[in-house]
mmCIF file with all atom_site columns, C-alpha atoms in Angstrom:
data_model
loop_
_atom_site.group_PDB
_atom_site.id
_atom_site.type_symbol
_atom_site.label_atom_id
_atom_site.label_alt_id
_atom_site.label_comp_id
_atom_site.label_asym_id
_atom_site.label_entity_id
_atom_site.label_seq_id
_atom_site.pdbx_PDB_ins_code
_atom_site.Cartn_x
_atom_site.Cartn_y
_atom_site.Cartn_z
_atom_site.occupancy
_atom_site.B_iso_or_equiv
_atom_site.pdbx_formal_charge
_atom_site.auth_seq_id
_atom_site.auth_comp_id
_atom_site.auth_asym_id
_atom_site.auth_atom_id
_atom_site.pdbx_PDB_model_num
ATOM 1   C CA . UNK B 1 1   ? 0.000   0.000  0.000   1.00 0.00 ? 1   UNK B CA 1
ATOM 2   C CA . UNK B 1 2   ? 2.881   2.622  0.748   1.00 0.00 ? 2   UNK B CA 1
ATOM 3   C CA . UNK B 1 3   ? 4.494   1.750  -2.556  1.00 0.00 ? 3   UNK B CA 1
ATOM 4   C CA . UNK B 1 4   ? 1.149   3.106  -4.305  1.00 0.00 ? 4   UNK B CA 1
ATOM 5   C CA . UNK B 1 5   ? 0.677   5.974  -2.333  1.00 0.00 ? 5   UNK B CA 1
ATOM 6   C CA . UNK B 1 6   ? 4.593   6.974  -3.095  1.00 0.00 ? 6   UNK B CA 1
ATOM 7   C CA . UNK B 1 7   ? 4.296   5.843  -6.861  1.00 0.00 ? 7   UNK B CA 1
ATOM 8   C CA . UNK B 1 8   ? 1.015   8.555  -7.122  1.00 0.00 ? 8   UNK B CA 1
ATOM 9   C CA . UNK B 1 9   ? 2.524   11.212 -5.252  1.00 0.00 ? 9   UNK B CA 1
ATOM 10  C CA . UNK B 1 10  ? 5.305   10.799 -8.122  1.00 0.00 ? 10  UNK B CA 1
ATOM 11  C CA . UNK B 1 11  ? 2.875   10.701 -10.641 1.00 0.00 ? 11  UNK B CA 1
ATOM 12  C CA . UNK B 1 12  ? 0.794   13.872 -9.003  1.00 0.00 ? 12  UNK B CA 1
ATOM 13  C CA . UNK B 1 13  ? 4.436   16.160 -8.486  1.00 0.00 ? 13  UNK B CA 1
ATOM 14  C CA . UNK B 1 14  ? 5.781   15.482 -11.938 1.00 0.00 ? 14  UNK B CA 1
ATOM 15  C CA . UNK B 1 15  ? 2.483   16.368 -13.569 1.00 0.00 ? 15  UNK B CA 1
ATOM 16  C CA . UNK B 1 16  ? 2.413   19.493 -10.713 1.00 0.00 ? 16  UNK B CA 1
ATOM 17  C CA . UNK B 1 17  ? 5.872   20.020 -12.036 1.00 0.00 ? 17  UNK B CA 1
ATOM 18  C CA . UNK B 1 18  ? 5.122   19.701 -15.958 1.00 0.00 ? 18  UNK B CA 1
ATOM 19  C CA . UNK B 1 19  ? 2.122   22.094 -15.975 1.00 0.00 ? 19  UNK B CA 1
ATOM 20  C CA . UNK B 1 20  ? 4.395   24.893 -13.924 1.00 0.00 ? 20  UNK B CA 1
ATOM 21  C CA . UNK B 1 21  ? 6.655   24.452 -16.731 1.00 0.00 ? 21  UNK B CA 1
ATOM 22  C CA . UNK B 1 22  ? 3.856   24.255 -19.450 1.00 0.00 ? 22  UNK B CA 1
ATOM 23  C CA . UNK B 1 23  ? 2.711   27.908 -18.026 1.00 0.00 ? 23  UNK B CA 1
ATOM 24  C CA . UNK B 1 24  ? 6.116   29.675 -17.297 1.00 0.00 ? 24  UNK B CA 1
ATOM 25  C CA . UNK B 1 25  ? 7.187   28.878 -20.677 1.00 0.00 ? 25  UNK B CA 1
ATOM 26  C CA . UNK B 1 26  ? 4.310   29.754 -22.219 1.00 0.00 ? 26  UNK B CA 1
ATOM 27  C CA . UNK B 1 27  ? 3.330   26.666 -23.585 1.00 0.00 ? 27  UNK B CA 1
ATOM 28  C CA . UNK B 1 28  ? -0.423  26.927 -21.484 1.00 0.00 ? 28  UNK B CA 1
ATOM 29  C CA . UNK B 1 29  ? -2.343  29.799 -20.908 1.00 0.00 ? 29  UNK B CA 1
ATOM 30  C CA . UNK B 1 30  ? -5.592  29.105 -18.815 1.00 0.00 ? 30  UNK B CA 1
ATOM 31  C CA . UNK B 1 31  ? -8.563  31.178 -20.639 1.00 0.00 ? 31  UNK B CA 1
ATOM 32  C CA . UNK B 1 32  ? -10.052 33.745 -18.717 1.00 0.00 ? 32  UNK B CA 1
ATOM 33  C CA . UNK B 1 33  ? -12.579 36.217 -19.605 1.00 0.00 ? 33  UNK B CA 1
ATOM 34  C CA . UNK B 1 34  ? -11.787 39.488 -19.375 1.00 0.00 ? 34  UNK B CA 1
ATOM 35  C CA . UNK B 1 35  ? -13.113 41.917 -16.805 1.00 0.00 ? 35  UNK B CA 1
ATOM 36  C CA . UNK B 1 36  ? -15.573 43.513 -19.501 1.00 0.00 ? 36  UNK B CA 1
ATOM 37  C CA . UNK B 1 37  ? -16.763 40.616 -20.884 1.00 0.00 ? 37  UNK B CA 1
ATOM 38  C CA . UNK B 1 38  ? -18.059 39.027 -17.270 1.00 0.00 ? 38  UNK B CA 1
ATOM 39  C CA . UNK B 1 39  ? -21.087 40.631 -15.611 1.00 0.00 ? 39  UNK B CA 1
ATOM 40  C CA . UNK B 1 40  ? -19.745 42.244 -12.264 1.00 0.00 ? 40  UNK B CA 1
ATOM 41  C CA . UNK B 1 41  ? -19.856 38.896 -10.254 1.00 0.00 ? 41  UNK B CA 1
ATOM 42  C CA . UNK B 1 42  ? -22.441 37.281 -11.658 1.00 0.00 ? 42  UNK B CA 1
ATOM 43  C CA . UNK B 1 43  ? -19.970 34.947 -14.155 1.00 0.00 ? 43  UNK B CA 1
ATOM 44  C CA . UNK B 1 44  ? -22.505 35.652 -16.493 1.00 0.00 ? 44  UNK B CA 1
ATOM 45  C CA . UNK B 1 45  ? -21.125 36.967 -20.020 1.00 0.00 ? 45  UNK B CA 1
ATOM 46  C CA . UNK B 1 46  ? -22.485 40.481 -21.255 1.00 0.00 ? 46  UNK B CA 1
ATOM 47  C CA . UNK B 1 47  ? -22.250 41.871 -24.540 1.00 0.00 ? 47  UNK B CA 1
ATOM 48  C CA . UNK B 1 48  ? -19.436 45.525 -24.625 1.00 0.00 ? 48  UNK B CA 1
ATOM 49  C CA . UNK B 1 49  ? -22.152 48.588 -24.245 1.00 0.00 ? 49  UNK B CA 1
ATOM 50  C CA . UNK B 1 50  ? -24.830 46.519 -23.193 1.00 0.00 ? 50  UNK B CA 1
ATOM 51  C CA . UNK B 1 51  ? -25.326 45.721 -19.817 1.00 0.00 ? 51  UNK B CA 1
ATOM 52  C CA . UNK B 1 52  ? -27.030 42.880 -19.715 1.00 0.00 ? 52  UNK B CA 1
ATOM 53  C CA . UNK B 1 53  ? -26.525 39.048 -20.465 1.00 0.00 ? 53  UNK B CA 1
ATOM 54  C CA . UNK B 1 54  ? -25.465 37.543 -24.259 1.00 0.00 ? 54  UNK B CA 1
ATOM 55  C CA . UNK B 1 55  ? -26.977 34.254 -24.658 1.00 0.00 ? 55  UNK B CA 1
ATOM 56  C CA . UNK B 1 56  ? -24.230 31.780 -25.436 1.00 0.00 ? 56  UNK B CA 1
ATOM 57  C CA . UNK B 1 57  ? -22.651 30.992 -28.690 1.00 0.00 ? 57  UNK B CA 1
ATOM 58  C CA . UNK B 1 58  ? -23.995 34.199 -29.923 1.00 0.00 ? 58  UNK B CA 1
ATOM 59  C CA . UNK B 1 59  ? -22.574 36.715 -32.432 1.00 0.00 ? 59  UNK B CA 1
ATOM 60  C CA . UNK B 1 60  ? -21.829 39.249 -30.038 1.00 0.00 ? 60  UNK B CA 1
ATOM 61  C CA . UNK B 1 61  ? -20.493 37.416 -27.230 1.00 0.00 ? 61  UNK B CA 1
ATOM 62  C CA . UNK B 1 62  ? -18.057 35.995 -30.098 1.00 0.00 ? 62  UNK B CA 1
ATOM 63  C CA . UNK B 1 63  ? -17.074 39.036 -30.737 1.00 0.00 ? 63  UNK B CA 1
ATOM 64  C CA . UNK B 1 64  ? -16.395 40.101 -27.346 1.00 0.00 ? 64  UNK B CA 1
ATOM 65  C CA . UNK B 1 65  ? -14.484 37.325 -27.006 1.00 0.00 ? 65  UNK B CA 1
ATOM 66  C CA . UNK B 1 66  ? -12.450 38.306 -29.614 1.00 0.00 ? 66  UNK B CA 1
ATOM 67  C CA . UNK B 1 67  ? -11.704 41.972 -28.754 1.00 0.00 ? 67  UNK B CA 1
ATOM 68  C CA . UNK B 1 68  ? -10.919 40.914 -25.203 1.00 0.00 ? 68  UNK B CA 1
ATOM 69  C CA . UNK B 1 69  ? -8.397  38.291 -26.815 1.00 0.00 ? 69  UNK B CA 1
ATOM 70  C CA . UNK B 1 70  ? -6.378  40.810 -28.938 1.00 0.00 ? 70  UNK B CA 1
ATOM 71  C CA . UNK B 1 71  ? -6.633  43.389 -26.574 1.00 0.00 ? 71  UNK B CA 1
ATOM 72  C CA . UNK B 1 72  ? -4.987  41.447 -23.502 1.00 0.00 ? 72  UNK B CA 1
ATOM 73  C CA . UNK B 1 73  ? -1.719  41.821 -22.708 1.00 0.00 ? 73  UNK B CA 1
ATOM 74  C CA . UNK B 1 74  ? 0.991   39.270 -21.772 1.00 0.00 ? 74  UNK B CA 1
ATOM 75  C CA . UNK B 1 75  ? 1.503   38.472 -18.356 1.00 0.00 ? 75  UNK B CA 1
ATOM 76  C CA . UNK B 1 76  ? 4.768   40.384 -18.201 1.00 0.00 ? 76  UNK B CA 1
ATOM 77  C CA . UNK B 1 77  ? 3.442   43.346 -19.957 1.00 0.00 ? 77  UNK B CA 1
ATOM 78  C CA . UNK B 1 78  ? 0.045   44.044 -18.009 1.00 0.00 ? 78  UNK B CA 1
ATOM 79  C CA . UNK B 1 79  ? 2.247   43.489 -13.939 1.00 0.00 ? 79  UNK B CA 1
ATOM 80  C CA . UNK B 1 80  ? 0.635   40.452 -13.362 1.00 0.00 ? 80  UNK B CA 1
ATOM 81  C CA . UNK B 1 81  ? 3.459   37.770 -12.733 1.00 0.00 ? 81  UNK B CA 1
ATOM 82  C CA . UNK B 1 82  ? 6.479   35.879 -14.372 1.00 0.00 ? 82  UNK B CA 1
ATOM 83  C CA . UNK B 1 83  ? 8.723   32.979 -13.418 1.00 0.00 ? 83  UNK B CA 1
ATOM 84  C CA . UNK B 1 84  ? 12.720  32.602 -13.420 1.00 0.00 ? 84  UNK B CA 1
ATOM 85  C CA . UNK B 1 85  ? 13.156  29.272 -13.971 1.00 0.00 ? 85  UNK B CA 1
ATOM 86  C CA . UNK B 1 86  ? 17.377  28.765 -11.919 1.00 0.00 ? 86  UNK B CA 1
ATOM 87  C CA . UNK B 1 87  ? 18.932  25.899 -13.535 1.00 0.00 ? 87  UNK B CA 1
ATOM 88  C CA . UNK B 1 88  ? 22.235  25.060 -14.101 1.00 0.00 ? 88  UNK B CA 1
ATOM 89  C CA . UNK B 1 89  ? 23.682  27.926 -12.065 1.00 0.00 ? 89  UNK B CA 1
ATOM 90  C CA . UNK B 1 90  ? 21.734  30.375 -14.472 1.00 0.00 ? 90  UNK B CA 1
ATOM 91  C CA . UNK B 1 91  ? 19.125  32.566 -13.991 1.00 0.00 ? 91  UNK B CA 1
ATOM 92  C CA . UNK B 1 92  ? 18.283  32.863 -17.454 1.00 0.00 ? 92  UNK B CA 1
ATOM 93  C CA . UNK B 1 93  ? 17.887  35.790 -19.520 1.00 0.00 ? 93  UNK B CA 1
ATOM 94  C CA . UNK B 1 94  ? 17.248  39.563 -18.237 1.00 0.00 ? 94  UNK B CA 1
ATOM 95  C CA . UNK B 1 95  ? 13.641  40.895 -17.720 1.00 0.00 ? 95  UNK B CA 1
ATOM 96  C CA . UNK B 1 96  ? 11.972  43.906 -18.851 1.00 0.00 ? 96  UNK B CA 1
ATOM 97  C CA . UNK B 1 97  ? 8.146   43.973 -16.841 1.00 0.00 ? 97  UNK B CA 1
ATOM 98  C CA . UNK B 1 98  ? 5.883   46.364 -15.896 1.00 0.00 ? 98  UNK B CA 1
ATOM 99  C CA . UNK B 1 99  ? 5.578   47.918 -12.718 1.00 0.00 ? 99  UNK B CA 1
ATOM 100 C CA . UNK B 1 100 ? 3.333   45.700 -10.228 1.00 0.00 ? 100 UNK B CA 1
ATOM 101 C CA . UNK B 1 101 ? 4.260   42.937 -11.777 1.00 0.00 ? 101 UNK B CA 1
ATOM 102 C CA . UNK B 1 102 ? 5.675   39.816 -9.611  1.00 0.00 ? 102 UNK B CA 1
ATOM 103 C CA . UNK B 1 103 ? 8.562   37.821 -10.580 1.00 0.00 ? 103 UNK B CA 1
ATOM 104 C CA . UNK B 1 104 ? 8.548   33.932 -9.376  1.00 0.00 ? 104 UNK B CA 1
ATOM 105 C CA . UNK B 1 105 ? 12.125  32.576 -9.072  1.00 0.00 ? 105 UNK B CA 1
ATOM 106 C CA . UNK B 1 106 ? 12.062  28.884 -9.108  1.00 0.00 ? 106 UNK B CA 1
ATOM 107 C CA . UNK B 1 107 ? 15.566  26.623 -8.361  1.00 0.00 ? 107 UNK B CA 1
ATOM 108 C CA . UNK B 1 108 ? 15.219  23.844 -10.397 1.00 0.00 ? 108 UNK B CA 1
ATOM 109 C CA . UNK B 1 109 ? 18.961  23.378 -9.788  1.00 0.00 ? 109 UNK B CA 1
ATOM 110 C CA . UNK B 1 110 ? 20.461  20.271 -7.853  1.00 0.00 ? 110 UNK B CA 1
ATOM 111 C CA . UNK B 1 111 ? 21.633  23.250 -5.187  1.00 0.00 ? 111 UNK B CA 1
ATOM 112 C CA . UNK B 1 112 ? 20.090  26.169 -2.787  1.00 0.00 ? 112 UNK B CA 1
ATOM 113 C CA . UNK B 1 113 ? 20.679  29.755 -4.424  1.00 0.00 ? 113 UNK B CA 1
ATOM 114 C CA . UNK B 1 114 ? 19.670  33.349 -3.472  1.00 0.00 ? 114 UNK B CA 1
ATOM 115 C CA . UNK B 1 115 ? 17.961  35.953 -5.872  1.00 0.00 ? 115 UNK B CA 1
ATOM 116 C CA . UNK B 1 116 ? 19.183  39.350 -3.960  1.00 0.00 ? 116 UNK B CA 1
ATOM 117 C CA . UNK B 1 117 ? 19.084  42.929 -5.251  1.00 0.00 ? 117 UNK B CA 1
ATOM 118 C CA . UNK B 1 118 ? 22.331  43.287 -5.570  1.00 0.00 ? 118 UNK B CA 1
ATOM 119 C CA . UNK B 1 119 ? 25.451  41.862 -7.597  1.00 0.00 ? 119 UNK B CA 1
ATOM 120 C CA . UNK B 1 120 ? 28.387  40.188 -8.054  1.00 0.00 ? 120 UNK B CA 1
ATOM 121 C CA . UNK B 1 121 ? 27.387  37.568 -5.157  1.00 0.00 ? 121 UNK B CA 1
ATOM 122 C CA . UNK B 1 122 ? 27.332  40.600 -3.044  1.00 0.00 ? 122 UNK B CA 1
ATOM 123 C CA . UNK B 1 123 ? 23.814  41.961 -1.360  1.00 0.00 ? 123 UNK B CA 1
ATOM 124 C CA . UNK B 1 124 ? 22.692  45.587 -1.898  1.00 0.00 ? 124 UNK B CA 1
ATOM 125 C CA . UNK B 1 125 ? 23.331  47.708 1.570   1.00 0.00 ? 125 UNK B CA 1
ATOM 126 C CA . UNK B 1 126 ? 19.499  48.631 1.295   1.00 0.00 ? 126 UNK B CA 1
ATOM 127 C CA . UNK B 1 127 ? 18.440  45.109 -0.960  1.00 0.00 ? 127 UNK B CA 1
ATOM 128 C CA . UNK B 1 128 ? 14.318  44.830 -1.112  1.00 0.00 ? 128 UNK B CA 1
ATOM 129 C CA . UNK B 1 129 ? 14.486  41.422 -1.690  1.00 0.00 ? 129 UNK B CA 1
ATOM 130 C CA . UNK B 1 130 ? 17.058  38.447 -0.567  1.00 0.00 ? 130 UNK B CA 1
ATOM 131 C CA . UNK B 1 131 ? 14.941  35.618 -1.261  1.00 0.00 ? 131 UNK B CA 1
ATOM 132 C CA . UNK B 1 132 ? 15.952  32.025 0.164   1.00 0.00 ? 132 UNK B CA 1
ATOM 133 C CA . UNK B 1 133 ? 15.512  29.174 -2.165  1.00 0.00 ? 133 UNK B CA 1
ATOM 134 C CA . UNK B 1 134 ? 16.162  25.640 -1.048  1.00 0.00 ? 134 UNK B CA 1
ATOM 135 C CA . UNK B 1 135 ? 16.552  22.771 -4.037  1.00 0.00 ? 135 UNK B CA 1
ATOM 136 C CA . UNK B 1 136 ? 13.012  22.597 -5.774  1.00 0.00 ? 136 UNK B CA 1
ATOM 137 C CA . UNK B 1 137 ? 11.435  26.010 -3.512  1.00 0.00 ? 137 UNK B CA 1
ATOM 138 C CA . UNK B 1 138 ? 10.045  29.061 -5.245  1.00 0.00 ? 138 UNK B CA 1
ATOM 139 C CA . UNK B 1 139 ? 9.590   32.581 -3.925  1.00 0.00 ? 139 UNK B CA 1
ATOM 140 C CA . UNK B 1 140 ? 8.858   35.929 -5.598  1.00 0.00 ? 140 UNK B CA 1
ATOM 141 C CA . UNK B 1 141 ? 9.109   39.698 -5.302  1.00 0.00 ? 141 UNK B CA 1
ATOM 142 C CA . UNK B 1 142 ? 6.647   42.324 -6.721  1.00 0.00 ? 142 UNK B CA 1
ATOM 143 C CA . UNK B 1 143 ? 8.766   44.988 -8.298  1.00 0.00 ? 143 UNK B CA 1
ATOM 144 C CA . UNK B 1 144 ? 5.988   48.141 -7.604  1.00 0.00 ? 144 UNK B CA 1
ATOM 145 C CA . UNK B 1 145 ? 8.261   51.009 -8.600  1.00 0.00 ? 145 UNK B CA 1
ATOM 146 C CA . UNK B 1 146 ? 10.210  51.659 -11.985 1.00 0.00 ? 146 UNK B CA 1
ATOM 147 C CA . UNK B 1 147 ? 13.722  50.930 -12.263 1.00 0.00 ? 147 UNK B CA 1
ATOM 148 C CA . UNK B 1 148 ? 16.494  49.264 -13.045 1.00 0.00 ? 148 UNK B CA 1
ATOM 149 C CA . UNK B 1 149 ? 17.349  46.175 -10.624 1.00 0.00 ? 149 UNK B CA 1
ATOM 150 C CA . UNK B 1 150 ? 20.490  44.245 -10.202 1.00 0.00 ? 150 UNK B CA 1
ATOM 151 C CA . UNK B 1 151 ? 19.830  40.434 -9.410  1.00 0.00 ? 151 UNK B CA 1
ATOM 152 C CA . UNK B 1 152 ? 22.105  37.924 -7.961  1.00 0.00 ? 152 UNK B CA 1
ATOM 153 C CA . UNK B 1 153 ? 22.834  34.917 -6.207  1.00 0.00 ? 153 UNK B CA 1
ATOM 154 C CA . UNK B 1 154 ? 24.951  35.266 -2.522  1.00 0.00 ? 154 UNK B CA 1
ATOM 155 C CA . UNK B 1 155 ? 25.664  31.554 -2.943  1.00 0.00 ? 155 UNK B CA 1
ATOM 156 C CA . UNK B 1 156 ? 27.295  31.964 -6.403  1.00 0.00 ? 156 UNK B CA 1
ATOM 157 C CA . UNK B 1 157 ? 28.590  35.423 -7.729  1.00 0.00 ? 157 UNK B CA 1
ATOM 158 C CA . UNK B 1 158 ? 28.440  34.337 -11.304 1.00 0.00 ? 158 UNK B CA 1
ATOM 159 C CA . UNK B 1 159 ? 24.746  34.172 -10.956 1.00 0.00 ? 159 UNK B CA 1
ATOM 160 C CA . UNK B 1 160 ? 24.038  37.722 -11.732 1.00 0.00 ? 160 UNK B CA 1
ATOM 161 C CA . UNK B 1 161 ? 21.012  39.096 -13.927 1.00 0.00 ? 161 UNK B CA 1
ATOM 162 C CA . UNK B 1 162 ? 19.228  42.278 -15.016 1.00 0.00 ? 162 UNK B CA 1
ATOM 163 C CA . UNK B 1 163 ? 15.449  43.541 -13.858 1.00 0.00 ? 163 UNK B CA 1
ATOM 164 C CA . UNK B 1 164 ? 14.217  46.582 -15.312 1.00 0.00 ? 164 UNK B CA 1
ATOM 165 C CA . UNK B 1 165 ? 10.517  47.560 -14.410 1.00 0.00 ? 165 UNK B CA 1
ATOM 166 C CA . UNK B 1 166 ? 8.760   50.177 -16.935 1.00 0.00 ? 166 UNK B CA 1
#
């Protein structure tokens, strides 16, 4: 019995683990309607200008649909969040986000690392953010104000990357 219950917690972290990656890399994006095309609460779709409920499957809740779909931004763009995926003593590529926007560092390395405002391995005297990240753990940071921001690992100095928040 313990071997089943350890084979489908496996089973239920590498599928936990394969969507995460499906998302952050953009492979998977849950739909959502937007705020305009969703009755205030109510779940129930409305038509733009209307006010009141669009039966389904009709004309103009198609083409609602469809505005709302060009019109939304990426993740990134509109401060909502974004993932740093650490592997292989890399954070990856640097970032350009909007402000209010929250930035996910994941380690998917076979060690701990840091992400610190700062550089070179060494923290910022007034850092925002020195975020602890134990093999496998995830933490983020919402970057509110405009900027430039230095990122780095304390653990590694080579580990070094660039934020900047528009």
């Amino acid at each position: 019995m313990a071997r089943i219950i350890l084979f489908g917690g496996a089973v239920v972290g590498v599928l936990v683990v394969t969507l995460a990656y499906a998302v952050w890399s953009g492979q998977y994006e849950a739909e959502q309607p937007s705020p305009s095309a969703v009755a205030s609460g109510s779940g129930v779709p409305v038509a733009s200008g209307s006010g009141g409920p669009v039966a389904s499957g009709s004309a103009a809740e198609s083409a609602v649909a469809s505005a709302s779909a060009q019109a939304e931004p990426s993740a990134a763009a509109s401060g909502a969040a974004t993932m740093v995926e650490i592997a292989n003593l890399d954070f990856g590529p640097d970032l350009t986000i909007a402000a209010g926007t929250s930035v996910m560092w994941m380690n998917n390395d076979t060690v701990p690392h840091t992400a610190t405002e700062g550089s070179d391995g060494v923290a910022a005297p007034d850092a925002r953010f020195d975020l602890q990240l134990a093999v496998g753990a995830s933490d983020s940071y919402t970057f509110a104000d405009p900027g430039t921001y230095q990122v780095t690992c304390t653990l590694h100095a080579t580990m070094n990357m660039t934020i900047t928040v528009q």
